[in-house]
Amino acid sequence: MRADRLVSLVLLLRRHGRLSATALARELEVSTRTVLRDIEALSAAGVPVYAERGRHGGFALLPGFRTELTGLNPDEALALLVAGSRRGAQAFGLGSALASAMLKVVDALPKSYQDTAAGAAGRLLIDPETDLLSRRLVEEEVPDAVAAEVLRAVFAGHRLRIHYAAAGQDAKWRTVDPIGLVTIRDKGYLLATREGEDRTYRLSRVLAAERLAEPAQRPERVDLDRAWQERSTRFRAGGDQVSVVVRMAAGRREELLGTALDVLAEEAGADGRLRLEVTFQDPRHAVWALWQLGMDAEALEPPWLRAALRDRAAAIATRYADSS
């Protein structure tokens, strides 16, 4: 729609200051002739857009020009409202800021859009606190003061001093170079380096944080998705990993894969059951995961896993044996 394109053109000029007709055409995916017609339409509507001649010229808005125009259509507003309903921002201490931003988004919409977007958002529920079995999802707490200091250090590019309690260890002060923040399943993580080595810290275990004055030693640009994948791979490769072979009901496959680290092989049998080779973090993890599947799964290898499950089943049978 042309109206949406005109709004996008104004927002591009506000963001970049000055752009050539060719650059605008590339961003808007239209011809330069269309861009020129749109510029004329904006000028006729009272938007103070002007042309600068020369090799480094282009189109720009008069300095100081502001508009309350958001350019949001109903689908874009709905996308923002749905994003605002997710709890991921809580992991970074941005819950209250996000709620405030959502109110401003709705308030900035034309009245005809407000009821439509808010009504549609009310019919979508993202990440409820419990699943279908009424199992409550555990939400980790991150103190606002800690989240605020971590965010400031990440965005400003400053070094960060954190009082961190690693699992099973006493809290210690560490000075790190923050790279970015990641949230997954409502858990927040700080990706950083310490003395040149990659480090990943769970935000809920940061007891205190202090942004330092000196700049962080970090690359100017970072691909967080790639960095997270690389660290996840290294994590899965560590510890006392074990590989097991299991035959199981196909309907429980996703439940098993939700706990396993990796799938090494998989094939379907003639009886409809699956044969999988998967890895777990350690033997205890493997025993726990297979036990959850009950009679729907059978551990085939290694022998120690079959023995551990047999002994556990025997102990349960003894406990509930009829003593009369």
Coordinates of C-alpha atoms in Angstrom, one line a residue:
M1 CA 0.0 0.0 0.0
R2 CA 1.3 3.5 -0.9
A3 CA 0.4 4.9 2.5
D4 CA 2.6 2.3 4.3
R5 CA 5.4 3.1 1.8
L6 CA 5.2 6.8 2.5
V7 CA 5.4 6.2 6.2
S8 CA 8.4 3.9 5.7
L9 CA 10.1 6.6 3.6
V10 CA 9.7 9.1 6.4
L11 CA 11.0 6.7 9.0
L12 CA 14.0 5.8 6.8
L13 CA 14.9 9.5 6.5
R14 CA 14.5 10.0 10.2
R15 CA 16.8 7.1 10.9
H16 CA 19.5 7.8 8.4
G17 CA 19.4 11.6 8.0
R18 CA 20.0 11.7 4.3
L19 CA 19.5 9.0 1.6
S20 CA 19.7 9.1 -2.2
A21 CA 16.8 8.2 -4.4
T22 CA 18.7 5.0 -5.4
A23 CA 19.2 4.0 -1.7
L24 CA 15.5 4.7 -0.9
A25 CA 14.4 2.7 -3.9
R26 CA 16.5 -0.2 -2.7
E27 CA 15.2 -0.1 0.8
L28 CA 11.6 0.2 -0.3
E29 CA 11.9 -2.2 -3.2
V30 CA 10.5 0.2 -5.7
S31 CA 11.9 2.2 -8.7
T32 CA 13.6 5.5 -8.3
R33 CA 10.7 7.1 -10.3
T34 CA 8.3 5.8 -7.6
V35 CA 10.5 7.3 -4.9
L36 CA 10.5 10.7 -6.6
R37 CA 6.7 10.6 -6.9
D38 CA 6.5 9.7 -3.2
I39 CA 8.8 12.6 -2.3
E40 CA 6.5 15.0 -4.2
A41 CA 3.4 13.5 -2.4
L42 CA 5.1 14.0 1.0
S43 CA 6.0 17.6 0.2
A44 CA 2.4 18.3 -0.9
A45 CA 1.2 16.8 2.4
G46 CA 3.3 19.3 4.4
V47 CA 6.2 17.0 5.3
P48 CA 9.4 19.1 5.1
V49 CA 11.5 16.9 2.9
Y50 CA 14.1 18.6 0.7
A51 CA 16.7 17.6 -1.8
E52 CA 20.4 18.3 -1.5
R53 CA 22.4 18.4 -4.8
G54 CA 25.9 17.1 -5.5
R55 CA 27.7 13.8 -5.3
H56 CA 26.9 13.3 -1.7
G57 CA 23.4 14.7 -1.9
G58 CA 20.0 13.1 -1.5
F59 CA 16.8 13.6 0.3
A60 CA 16.5 14.6 4.0
L61 CA 14.0 16.0 6.5
L62 CA 14.4 19.5 7.9
P63 CA 16.4 19.4 11.2
G64 CA 14.2 19.1 14.2
F65 CA 11.2 17.7 12.3
R66 CA 9.3 15.2 14.4
T67 CA 6.1 13.4 13.9
E68 CA 3.9 11.2 16.1
L69 CA 3.2 9.0 13.1
T70 CA 4.1 5.4 14.0
G71 CA 3.4 3.8 10.6
L72 CA 2.0 0.7 12.2
N73 CA -0.6 -1.3 10.4
P74 CA -2.9 -3.7 12.4
D75 CA -0.7 -6.8 11.8
E76 CA 2.4 -4.9 12.9
A77 CA 0.7 -3.7 16.0
L78 CA -0.5 -7.2 16.8
A79 CA 3.0 -8.6 16.4
L80 CA 4.3 -6.0 18.9
L81 CA 1.5 -6.8 21.4
V82 CA 2.1 -10.5 21.1
A83 CA 5.8 -10.0 21.6
G84 CA 5.0 -7.9 24.7
S85 CA 3.0 -10.8 26.2
R86 CA 6.1 -13.1 26.3
R87 CA 7.9 -13.4 29.6
G88 CA 11.4 -13.4 28.1
A89 CA 11.9 -9.8 28.9
Q90 CA 11.6 -10.6 32.6
A91 CA 14.9 -12.4 32.4
F92 CA 16.6 -9.1 31.5
G93 CA 14.7 -7.0 34.0
L94 CA 12.8 -5.3 31.2
G95 CA 9.3 -6.4 32.2
S96 CA 8.0 -3.0 33.4
A97 CA 9.6 -1.2 30.5
L98 CA 8.1 -3.6 28.0
A99 CA 4.6 -3.1 29.6
S100 CA 5.0 0.6 29.4
A101 CA 6.1 0.4 25.8
M102 CA 3.1 -1.7 24.9
L103 CA 0.8 0.9 26.4
K104 CA 2.5 3.6 24.2
V105 CA 2.1 1.4 21.1
V106 CA -1.6 1.0 21.6
D107 CA -2.0 4.7 22.5
A108 CA -0.2 5.7 19.3
L109 CA -2.4 3.7 17.0
P110 CA -5.4 5.2 15.3
K111 CA -8.6 4.5 17.2
S112 CA -9.9 2.1 14.5
Y113 CA -6.7 0.0 15.0
Q114 CA -6.7 0.0 18.8
D115 CA -9.7 -2.2 19.3
T116 CA -8.8 -4.6 16.6
A117 CA -5.2 -5.1 17.7
A118 CA -6.0 -5.3 21.4
G119 CA -8.9 -7.7 20.8
A120 CA -6.8 -10.0 18.6
A121 CA -3.9 -10.0 21.1
G122 CA -6.4 -11.1 23.8
R123 CA -7.1 -14.3 21.9
L124 CA -3.5 -15.4 21.9
L125 CA -1.7 -16.9 24.9
I126 CA 2.0 -17.3 24.6
D127 CA 4.0 -19.4 27.1
P128 CA 1.5 -19.8 29.9
E129 CA 2.7 -20.4 33.5
T130 CA 1.6 -24.1 33.4
D131 CA 1.4 -26.8 30.7
L132 CA -1.5 -29.1 30.0
L133 CA -0.5 -31.3 33.0
S134 CA -0.6 -28.3 35.3
R135 CA 3.1 -28.4 35.8
R136 CA 4.2 -24.9 36.8
L137 CA 7.0 -23.5 34.8
V138 CA 9.8 -22.3 37.1
E139 CA 10.7 -18.7 36.4
E140 CA 14.1 -17.5 37.5
E141 CA 14.4 -14.3 39.5
V142 CA 16.9 -11.7 38.5
P143 CA 17.2 -8.6 40.8
D144 CA 16.3 -5.4 39.0
A145 CA 19.6 -3.8 40.1
V146 CA 21.6 -6.6 38.7
A147 CA 19.8 -6.7 35.4
A148 CA 20.1 -2.9 35.0
E149 CA 23.9 -3.0 35.6
V150 CA 24.4 -5.9 33.2
L151 CA 22.3 -4.2 30.5
R152 CA 24.2 -1.0 30.8
A153 CA 27.6 -2.7 30.6
V154 CA 26.5 -4.7 27.5
F155 CA 25.0 -1.7 25.7
A156 CA 27.8 0.7 26.6
G157 CA 30.6 -1.8 25.9
H158 CA 32.1 -1.5 29.4
R159 CA 33.8 -4.2 31.5
L160 CA 31.6 -5.8 34.2
R161 CA 32.4 -7.0 37.7
I162 CA 29.9 -9.7 38.9
H163 CA 29.5 -11.6 42.1
Y164 CA 28.7 -15.0 40.7
A165 CA 27.6 -18.2 42.4
A166 CA 28.4 -21.1 40.0
A167 CA 26.4 -24.4 40.6
G168 CA 27.8 -26.1 43.7
Q169 CA 30.3 -23.4 44.4
D170 CA 30.7 -20.4 46.7
A171 CA 30.1 -17.0 45.1
K172 CA 33.2 -15.2 43.8
W173 CA 33.8 -11.8 42.2
R174 CA 34.8 -12.0 38.5
T175 CA 35.7 -9.2 36.0
V176 CA 34.4 -10.0 32.5
D177 CA 34.0 -8.5 29.1
P178 CA 30.3 -8.7 28.2
I179 CA 29.4 -9.6 24.7
G180 CA 25.6 -10.0 24.7
L181 CA 22.5 -11.5 26.4
V182 CA 20.5 -14.5 25.5
T183 CA 17.2 -15.7 26.9
I184 CA 15.9 -19.3 26.4
R185 CA 12.9 -20.8 28.1
D186 CA 12.7 -17.8 30.4
K187 CA 16.3 -18.2 31.6
G188 CA 18.7 -15.3 30.9
Y189 CA 22.4 -15.8 30.1
L190 CA 25.3 -13.4 29.8
L191 CA 27.8 -14.2 27.1
A192 CA 31.2 -12.8 27.9
T193 CA 34.9 -13.4 27.9
R194 CA 37.2 -13.6 30.9
E195 CA 40.9 -13.3 30.3
G196 CA 40.3 -14.0 26.7
E197 CA 38.3 -17.2 27.2
D198 CA 34.6 -17.6 26.4
R199 CA 32.3 -17.7 29.4
T200 CA 28.6 -18.1 29.8
Y201 CA 26.9 -16.9 33.1
R202 CA 23.3 -17.6 34.1
L203 CA 21.8 -14.3 35.2
S204 CA 19.9 -15.8 38.1
R205 CA 23.2 -16.7 39.7
V206 CA 24.6 -13.2 39.5
L207 CA 24.2 -11.9 43.0
A208 CA 25.6 -8.4 42.3
A209 CA 27.0 -6.5 39.4
E210 CA 29.0 -3.4 38.9
R211 CA 29.7 -1.7 35.5
L212 CA 33.3 -0.5 35.3
A213 CA 34.7 2.5 33.6
E214 CA 37.1 0.8 31.2
P215 CA 35.9 -0.4 27.8
A216 CA 35.3 -4.1 27.3
Q217 CA 37.7 -6.0 25.1
R218 CA 35.3 -7.4 22.6
P219 CA 34.7 -7.5 18.8
E220 CA 32.8 -4.5 17.4
R221 CA 30.2 -6.8 15.8
V222 CA 29.0 -10.2 17.0
D223 CA 26.7 -12.9 15.7
L224 CA 24.9 -13.9 18.9
D225 CA 23.1 -16.8 17.3
R226 CA 26.3 -18.3 16.1
A227 CA 28.1 -17.6 19.4
W228 CA 25.3 -19.4 21.3
Q229 CA 25.3 -22.4 19.0
E230 CA 29.1 -22.7 19.4
R231 CA 28.9 -22.6 23.2
S232 CA 26.0 -25.0 23.2
T233 CA 28.0 -27.5 21.2
R234 CA 31.0 -27.2 23.5
F235 CA 28.8 -27.7 26.5
R236 CA 27.2 -30.8 25.1
A237 CA 30.7 -32.2 24.3
G238 CA 31.8 -31.8 27.9
G239 CA 31.3 -33.8 31.1
D240 CA 31.0 -37.6 31.4
Q241 CA 28.7 -38.0 28.4
V242 CA 27.2 -41.5 27.7
S243 CA 25.7 -43.0 24.5
V244 CA 22.7 -45.3 24.9
V245 CA 20.6 -47.3 22.5
V246 CA 16.9 -47.4 23.2
R247 CA 13.8 -49.0 21.6
M248 CA 10.7 -47.0 22.3
A249 CA 7.1 -46.1 21.3
A250 CA 7.1 -43.5 18.6
G251 CA 4.6 -41.4 20.5
R252 CA 7.2 -40.7 23.3
R253 CA 10.0 -39.7 20.9
E254 CA 9.7 -35.9 21.5
E255 CA 9.7 -36.4 25.2
L256 CA 13.0 -38.3 25.0
L257 CA 14.6 -35.9 22.6
G258 CA 13.6 -33.1 24.9
T259 CA 16.1 -34.4 27.5
A260 CA 18.8 -36.0 25.4
L261 CA 21.8 -34.0 24.2
D262 CA 22.0 -35.4 20.7
V263 CA 20.6 -38.1 18.4
L264 CA 23.3 -40.2 16.8
A265 CA 21.1 -42.6 14.9
E266 CA 17.4 -43.4 14.4
E267 CA 15.4 -46.0 12.6
A268 CA 11.8 -47.3 12.6
G269 CA 11.2 -51.0 13.3
A270 CA 8.6 -53.2 11.6
D271 CA 6.6 -53.1 14.8
G272 CA 6.3 -49.4 14.6
R273 CA 8.6 -48.8 17.5
L274 CA 11.8 -46.6 17.1
R275 CA 15.4 -47.6 17.7
L276 CA 17.5 -44.6 18.7
E277 CA 21.1 -44.0 19.7
V278 CA 21.2 -40.9 21.8
T279 CA 23.7 -39.2 24.2
F280 CA 23.1 -37.9 27.7
Q281 CA 25.2 -35.6 29.9
D282 CA 26.2 -38.4 32.3
P283 CA 25.0 -41.8 33.5
R284 CA 22.6 -40.4 36.1
H285 CA 21.0 -38.3 33.4
A286 CA 20.5 -41.4 31.2
V287 CA 18.9 -43.4 34.0
W288 CA 16.5 -40.6 34.9
A289 CA 15.5 -40.0 31.3
L290 CA 14.7 -43.6 30.5
W291 CA 12.9 -44.1 33.8
Q292 CA 10.5 -41.3 33.0
L293 CA 9.3 -43.3 29.9
G294 CA 8.3 -46.3 31.9
M295 CA 7.1 -49.3 29.8
D296 CA 7.2 -47.2 26.6
A297 CA 10.9 -47.5 26.3
E298 CA 13.6 -50.3 26.7
A299 CA 17.3 -49.5 27.1
L300 CA 19.2 -52.0 24.9
E301 CA 22.7 -50.8 25.5
P302 CA 24.9 -50.3 27.5
P303 CA 24.5 -53.2 30.0
W304 CA 25.1 -51.0 33.0
L305 CA 22.0 -48.9 32.1
R306 CA 19.8 -52.0 31.8
A307 CA 21.1 -53.1 35.2
A308 CA 20.5 -49.7 36.8
L309 CA 16.9 -49.6 35.6
R310 CA 16.3 -53.2 36.6
D311 CA 17.6 -52.6 40.1
R312 CA 15.5 -49.5 40.4
A313 CA 12.4 -51.3 39.3
A314 CA 13.2 -54.2 41.7
A315 CA 13.5 -51.7 44.6
I316 CA 10.1 -50.2 43.8
A317 CA 8.5 -53.6 43.5
T318 CA 9.9 -54.6 46.9
R319 CA 8.6 -51.4 48.5
Y320 CA 5.1 -52.0 47.3
A321 CA 5.0 -55.8 47.7
D322 CA 2.0 -57.1 49.6
S323 CA 3.2 -57.8 53.1
S324 CA -0.1 -59.6 54.2

